[in-house]
Amino acid sequence: MSNKTKKILKSVGLWFVTLGVAGLFLMSGAGKLMASDPYPASFAKWGYDVWFMYVTGALEVAAAVALLVPRVASLGALALGGVMAGAAVIHLTHGEYAFIGVNAVLFGALVLIGYARRDWVIERFGLLAEAVTVRNG
């Protein structure tokens, strides 16, 4: 298999994962924004006001859209990684252990997306120049 073919397959695979994760968060976020079942009852059970459900939904939708823009996908992945970490803590503290696996799989996919799309963010914030300077001594 040629290097060009490998590069194409990696790109297709990354887009496959990205579209799946973005789709899940778009649906989840939209459900929260529309106050669809089971979100209002779940947030109330966890002790959060309804405004927090709407903020979480808006963050999920915005970050899911960011995943679809390669330049800012790593920032969207970072934001959603924070949401997943928070969700895992909530599920742990409320004894909802069945959801932890889902949180872990989505978090892993977000790490993959964030790492694969990191170049623009590194260049934008000047970290690449520092890394090259350190590497070249």
Tab-separated table of N, CA and C in Angstrom, residues 13-119:
chain	number	residue	atom	x	y	z
A	13	GLY	N	-10.921	7.638	7.630
A	13	GLY	CA	-11.212	7.103	8.962
A	13	GLY	C	-11.457	8.209	9.974
A	14	LEU	N	-10.634	9.249	9.921
A	14	LEU	CA	-10.803	10.376	10.835
A	14	LEU	C	-12.138	11.065	10.600
A	15	TRP	N	-12.499	11.254	9.336
A	15	TRP	CA	-13.794	11.874	9.045
A	15	TRP	C	-14.947	10.976	9.495
A	16	PHE	N	-14.807	9.687	9.356
A	16	PHE	CA	-15.847	8.749	9.802
A	16	PHE	C	-16.079	8.894	11.307
A	17	VAL	N	-14.997	8.890	12.076
A	17	VAL	CA	-15.095	9.048	13.529
A	17	VAL	C	-15.657	10.429	13.864
A	18	THR	N	-15.158	11.454	13.196
A	18	THR	CA	-15.594	12.824	13.470
A	18	THR	C	-17.080	13.001	13.199
A	19	LEU	N	-17.554	12.501	12.072
A	19	LEU	CA	-18.971	12.637	11.733
A	19	LEU	C	-19.849	11.892	12.736
A	20	GLY	N	-19.411	10.719	13.151
A	20	GLY	CA	-20.186	9.957	14.134
A	20	GLY	C	-20.273	10.673	15.468
A	21	VAL	N	-19.134	11.150	15.966
A	21	VAL	CA	-19.102	11.840	17.263
A	21	VAL	C	-19.877	13.157	17.173
A	22	ALA	N	-19.660	13.914	16.103
A	22	ALA	CA	-20.375	15.183	15.943
A	22	ALA	C	-21.880	14.937	15.867
A	23	GLY	N	-22.284	13.909	15.156
A	23	GLY	CA	-23.709	13.583	15.056
A	23	GLY	C	-24.312	13.250	16.407
A	24	LEU	N	-23.595	12.461	17.201
A	24	LEU	CA	-24.098	12.113	18.537
A	24	LEU	C	-24.261	13.352	19.412
A	25	PHE	N	-23.256	14.233	19.390
A	25	PHE	CA	-23.351	15.429	20.222
A	25	PHE	C	-24.368	16.436	19.688
A	26	LEU	N	-24.539	16.499	18.373
A	26	LEU	CA	-25.592	17.363	17.827
A	26	LEU	C	-26.967	16.890	18.284
A	27	MET	N	-27.195	15.580	18.243
A	27	MET	CA	-28.493	15.047	18.682
A	27	MET	C	-28.685	15.239	20.183
A	28	SER	N	-27.647	14.953	20.956
A	28	SER	CA	-27.738	15.098	22.401
A	28	SER	C	-27.955	16.561	22.790
A	29	GLY	N	-27.185	17.445	22.193
A	29	GLY	CA	-27.324	18.868	22.486
A	29	GLY	C	-28.679	19.411	22.069
A	30	ALA	N	-29.155	19.002	20.894
A	30	ALA	CA	-30.474	19.448	20.437
A	30	ALA	C	-31.569	18.945	21.373
A	31	GLY	N	-31.425	17.716	21.850
A	31	GLY	CA	-32.397	17.178	22.798
A	31	GLY	C	-32.451	17.996	24.074
A	32	LYS	N	-31.301	18.437	24.540
A	32	LYS	CA	-31.254	19.270	25.750
A	32	LYS	C	-31.856	20.644	25.473
A	33	LEU	N	-31.545	21.223	24.321
A	33	LEU	CA	-32.091	22.538	23.985
A	33	LEU	C	-33.603	22.503	23.806
A	34	MET	N	-34.128	21.380	23.358
A	34	MET	CA	-35.580	21.230	23.187
A	34	MET	C	-36.242	20.659	24.438
A	35	ALA	N	-35.462	20.423	25.476
A	35	ALA	CA	-35.958	19.864	26.736
A	35	ALA	C	-36.697	18.551	26.512
A	36	SER	N	-36.145	17.716	25.646
A	36	SER	CA	-36.735	16.411	25.363
A	36	SER	C	-36.459	15.451	26.513
A	37	ASP	N	-37.348	14.474	26.668
A	37	ASP	CA	-37.125	13.426	27.673
A	37	ASP	C	-35.891	12.639	27.291
A	38	PRO	N	-35.091	12.247	28.202
A	38	PRO	CA	-35.165	12.281	29.664
A	38	PRO	C	-34.383	13.430	30.293
A	39	TYR	N	-33.952	14.414	29.500
A	39	TYR	CA	-33.003	15.410	29.999
A	39	TYR	C	-33.521	16.251	31.168
A	40	PRO	N	-34.721	16.841	31.105
A	40	PRO	CA	-35.143	17.658	32.260
A	40	PRO	C	-35.189	16.862	33.569
A	41	ALA	N	-35.715	15.661	33.519
A	41	ALA	CA	-35.798	14.844	34.732
A	41	ALA	C	-34.411	14.444	35.219
A	42	SER	N	-33.520	14.124	34.303
A	42	SER	CA	-32.163	13.731	34.689
A	42	SER	C	-31.427	14.885	35.354
A	43	PHE	N	-31.475	16.067	34.756
A	43	PHE	CA	-30.780	17.212	35.340
A	43	PHE	C	-31.370	17.562	36.705
A	44	ALA	N	-32.690	17.453	36.850
A	44	ALA	CA	-33.330	17.716	38.152
A	44	ALA	C	-32.880	16.681	39.184
A	45	LYS	N	-32.808	15.415	38.762
A	45	LYS	CA	-32.371	14.352	39.672
A	45	LYS	C	-30.941	14.580	40.142
A	46	TRP	N	-30.104	15.121	39.276
A	46	TRP	CA	-28.708	15.375	39.629
A	46	TRP	C	-28.547	16.656	40.438
A	47	GLY	N	-29.632	17.427	40.576
A	47	GLY	CA	-29.590	18.645	41.377
A	47	GLY	C	-29.244	19.905	40.603
A	48	TYR	N	-29.411	19.886	39.286
A	48	TYR	CA	-29.097	21.053	38.455
A	48	TYR	C	-30.371	21.718	37.970
A	49	ASP	N	-30.340	23.046	37.910
A	49	ASP	CA	-31.467	23.811	37.387
A	49	ASP	C	-31.559	23.631	35.876
A	50	VAL	N	-32.710	24.007	35.332
A	50	VAL	CA	-32.956	23.811	33.912
A	50	VAL	C	-31.995	24.644	33.051
A	51	TRP	N	-31.553	25.797	33.556
A	51	TRP	CA	-30.644	26.623	32.757
A	51	TRP	C	-29.351	25.878	32.452
A	52	PHE	N	-28.892	25.025	33.377
A	52	PHE	CA	-27.659	24.277	33.157
A	52	PHE	C	-27.831	23.262	32.026
A	53	MET	N	-29.020	22.703	31.894
A	53	MET	CA	-29.306	21.789	30.793
A	53	MET	C	-29.202	22.533	29.458
A	54	TYR	N	-29.743	23.745	29.412
A	54	TYR	CA	-29.690	24.531	28.177
A	54	TYR	C	-28.255	24.947	27.829
A	55	VAL	N	-27.483	25.342	28.825
A	55	VAL	CA	-26.084	25.712	28.590
A	55	VAL	C	-25.297	24.504	28.087
A	56	THR	N	-25.527	23.351	28.721
A	56	THR	CA	-24.840	22.123	28.283
A	56	THR	C	-25.225	21.776	26.856
A	57	GLY	N	-26.512	21.885	26.534
A	57	GLY	CA	-26.973	21.607	25.168
A	57	GLY	C	-26.361	22.544	24.152
A	58	ALA	N	-26.301	23.833	24.484
A	58	ALA	CA	-25.709	24.813	23.563
A	58	ALA	C	-24.225	24.541	23.363
A	59	LEU	N	-23.532	24.210	24.442
A	59	LEU	CA	-22.102	23.885	24.341
A	59	LEU	C	-21.897	22.647	23.479
A	60	GLU	N	-22.726	21.630	23.663
A	60	GLU	CA	-22.585	20.412	22.866
A	60	GLU	C	-22.817	20.686	21.385
A	61	VAL	N	-23.839	21.467	21.061
A	61	VAL	CA	-24.122	21.773	19.650
A	61	VAL	C	-22.993	22.601	19.043
A	62	ALA	N	-22.566	23.651	19.742
A	62	ALA	CA	-21.499	24.512	19.209
A	62	ALA	C	-20.199	23.739	19.021
A	63	ALA	N	-19.842	22.928	19.997
A	63	ALA	CA	-18.591	22.168	19.897
A	63	ALA	C	-18.698	21.078	18.838
A	64	ALA	N	-19.874	20.488	18.669
A	64	ALA	CA	-20.058	19.475	17.625
A	64	ALA	C	-19.885	20.097	16.243
A	65	VAL	N	-20.404	21.294	16.057
A	65	VAL	CA	-20.197	22.008	14.785
A	65	VAL	C	-18.710	22.296	14.603
A	66	ALA	N	-18.026	22.689	15.674
A	66	ALA	CA	-16.587	22.957	15.587
A	66	ALA	C	-15.813	21.708	15.167
A	67	LEU	N	-16.259	20.531	15.592
A	67	LEU	CA	-15.585	19.289	15.179
A	67	LEU	C	-15.571	19.134	13.660
A	68	LEU	N	-16.560	19.707	12.996
A	68	LEU	CA	-16.686	19.558	11.545
A	68	LEU	C	-15.839	20.561	10.764
A	69	VAL	N	-15.192	21.479	11.472
A	69	VAL	CA	-14.309	22.467	10.843
A	69	VAL	C	-12.875	22.111	11.246
A	70	PRO	N	-12.105	21.515	10.342
A	70	PRO	CA	-10.784	21.004	10.722
A	70	PRO	C	-9.899	21.985	11.484
A	71	ARG	N	-9.940	23.260	11.149
A	71	ARG	CA	-9.069	24.230	11.832
A	71	ARG	C	-9.374	24.361	13.311
A	72	VAL	N	-10.621	24.215	13.689
A	72	VAL	CA	-10.992	24.398	15.099
A	72	VAL	C	-11.511	23.113	15.736
A	73	ALA	N	-11.364	21.999	15.036
A	73	ALA	CA	-11.875	20.728	15.552
A	73	ALA	C	-11.237	20.345	16.877
A	74	SER	N	-9.957	20.645	17.045
A	74	SER	CA	-9.303	20.285	18.306
A	74	SER	C	-9.869	21.097	19.471
A	75	LEU	N	-10.279	22.328	19.215
A	75	LEU	CA	-10.899	23.132	20.272
A	75	LEU	C	-12.280	22.584	20.619
A	76	GLY	N	-13.032	22.158	19.601
A	76	GLY	CA	-14.320	21.520	19.849
A	76	GLY	C	-14.159	20.226	20.621
A	77	ALA	N	-13.125	19.465	20.275
A	77	ALA	CA	-12.858	18.208	20.986
A	77	ALA	C	-12.477	18.480	22.435
A	78	LEU	N	-11.717	19.539	22.659
A	78	LEU	CA	-11.338	19.907	24.022
A	78	LEU	C	-12.573	20.276	24.846
A	79	ALA	N	-13.455	21.070	24.269
A	79	ALA	CA	-14.678	21.474	24.971
A	79	ALA	C	-15.551	20.259	25.287
A	80	LEU	N	-15.724	19.391	24.300
A	80	LEU	CA	-16.557	18.204	24.518
A	80	LEU	C	-15.883	17.218	25.466
A	81	GLY	N	-14.563	17.186	25.469
A	81	GLY	CA	-13.850	16.358	26.437
A	81	GLY	C	-14.151	16.812	27.860
A	82	GLY	N	-14.228	18.118	28.054
A	82	GLY	CA	-14.613	18.655	29.354
A	82	GLY	C	-16.035	18.273	29.730
A	83	VAL	N	-16.924	18.326	28.757
A	83	VAL	CA	-18.314	17.905	29.000
A	83	VAL	C	-18.351	16.435	29.392
A	84	MET	N	-17.582	15.602	28.684
A	84	MET	CA	-17.571	14.165	28.991
A	84	MET	C	-16.958	13.882	30.354
A	85	ALA	N	-15.921	14.625	30.719
A	85	ALA	CA	-15.329	14.438	32.049
A	85	ALA	C	-16.340	14.805	33.129
A	86	GLY	N	-17.033	15.919	32.925
A	86	GLY	CA	-18.075	16.314	33.869
A	86	GLY	C	-19.206	15.305	33.943
A	87	ALA	N	-19.608	14.786	32.787
A	87	ALA	CA	-20.674	13.786	32.756
A	87	ALA	C	-20.254	12.522	33.501
A	88	ALA	N	-19.002	12.125	33.324
A	88	ALA	CA	-18.518	10.921	34.013
A	88	ALA	C	-18.555	11.113	35.528
A	89	VAL	N	-18.153	12.298	35.983
A	89	VAL	CA	-18.184	12.581	37.427
A	89	VAL	C	-19.624	12.534	37.934
A	90	ILE	N	-20.536	13.124	37.198
A	90	ILE	CA	-21.948	13.114	37.604
A	90	ILE	C	-22.467	11.683	37.669
A	91	HIS	N	-22.180	10.899	36.641
A	91	HIS	CA	-22.658	9.508	36.629
A	91	HIS	C	-22.042	8.706	37.772
A	92	LEU	N	-20.776	8.917	38.052
A	92	LEU	CA	-20.119	8.215	39.166
A	92	LEU	C	-20.735	8.588	40.509
A	93	THR	N	-20.933	9.871	40.719
A	93	THR	CA	-21.440	10.320	42.019
A	93	THR	C	-22.898	9.957	42.241
A	94	HIS	N	-23.613	9.635	41.171
A	94	HIS	CA	-25.022	9.257	41.302
A	94	HIS	C	-25.257	7.767	41.062
A	95	GLY	N	-24.183	6.998	41.040
A	95	GLY	CA	-24.301	5.547	40.926
A	95	GLY	C	-24.790	5.051	39.581
A	96	GLU	N	-24.629	5.846	38.542
A	96	GLU	CA	-25.073	5.469	37.195
A	96	GLU	C	-23.883	4.905	36.409
A	97	TYR	N	-23.394	3.788	36.879
A	97	TYR	CA	-22.152	3.218	36.353
A	97	TYR	C	-22.250	2.728	34.918
A	98	ALA	N	-23.432	2.411	34.463
A	98	ALA	CA	-23.604	1.905	33.095
A	98	ALA	C	-23.214	2.946	32.049
A	99	PHE	N	-23.271	4.219	32.410
A	99	PHE	CA	-22.968	5.280	31.446
A	99	PHE	C	-21.473	5.586	31.332
A	100	ILE	N	-20.686	5.110	32.262
A	100	ILE	CA	-19.259	5.438	32.288
A	100	ILE	C	-18.547	4.921	31.031
A	101	GLY	N	-18.923	3.743	30.566
A	101	GLY	CA	-18.317	3.194	29.350
A	101	GLY	C	-18.559	4.080	28.145
A	102	VAL	N	-19.779	4.590	28.025
A	102	VAL	CA	-20.106	5.492	26.916
A	102	VAL	C	-19.262	6.761	27.019
A	103	ASN	N	-19.169	7.312	28.238
A	103	ASN	CA	-18.337	8.506	28.441
A	103	ASN	C	-16.894	8.229	28.032
A	104	ALA	N	-16.384	7.072	28.407
A	104	ALA	CA	-14.985	6.733	28.114
A	104	ALA	C	-14.742	6.581	26.613
A	105	VAL	N	-15.655	5.924	25.913
A	105	VAL	CA	-15.501	5.733	24.462
A	105	VAL	C	-15.562	7.073	23.745
A	106	LEU	N	-16.517	7.917	24.109
A	106	LEU	CA	-16.614	9.227	23.476
A	106	LEU	C	-15.391	10.087	23.805
A	107	PHE	N	-14.917	10.012	25.042
A	107	PHE	CA	-13.722	10.761	25.418
A	107	PHE	C	-12.518	10.297	24.587
A	108	GLY	N	-12.380	8.996	24.406
A	108	GLY	CA	-11.294	8.468	23.579
A	108	GLY	C	-11.375	8.944	22.145
A	109	ALA	N	-12.573	8.953	21.587
A	109	ALA	CA	-12.752	9.443	20.218
A	109	ALA	C	-12.416	10.924	20.130
A	110	LEU	N	-12.773	11.688	21.156
A	110	LEU	CA	-12.460	13.118	21.167
A	110	LEU	C	-10.955	13.359	21.273
A	111	VAL	N	-10.261	12.535	22.027
A	111	VAL	CA	-8.795	12.647	22.108
A	111	VAL	C	-8.196	12.387	20.730
A	112	LEU	N	-8.675	11.368	20.050
A	112	LEU	CA	-8.202	11.047	18.700
A	112	LEU	C	-8.419	12.228	17.752
A	113	ILE	N	-9.628	12.780	17.748
A	113	ILE	CA	-9.947	13.900	16.866
A	113	ILE	C	-9.085	15.119	17.217
A	114	GLY	N	-9.011	15.427	18.504
A	114	GLY	CA	-8.232	16.590	18.928
A	114	GLY	C	-6.765	16.468	18.564
A	115	TYR	N	-6.213	15.279	18.736
A	115	TYR	CA	-4.801	15.056	18.401
A	115	TYR	C	-4.577	15.139	16.892
A	116	ALA	N	-5.461	14.543	16.131
A	116	ALA	CA	-5.298	14.515	14.677
A	116	ALA	C	-5.451	15.901	14.050
A	117	ARG	N	-6.229	16.767	14.674
A	117	ARG	CA	-6.496	18.099	14.110
A	117	ARG	C	-5.762	19.218	14.847
A	118	ARG	N	-4.708	18.901	15.554
A	118	ARG	CA	-4.047	19.853	16.442
A	118	ARG	C	-3.180	20.886	15.737
A	119	ASP	N	-2.739	20.655	14.520
A	119	ASP	CA	-1.723	21.502	13.883
A	119	ASP	C	-2.097	22.973	13.823
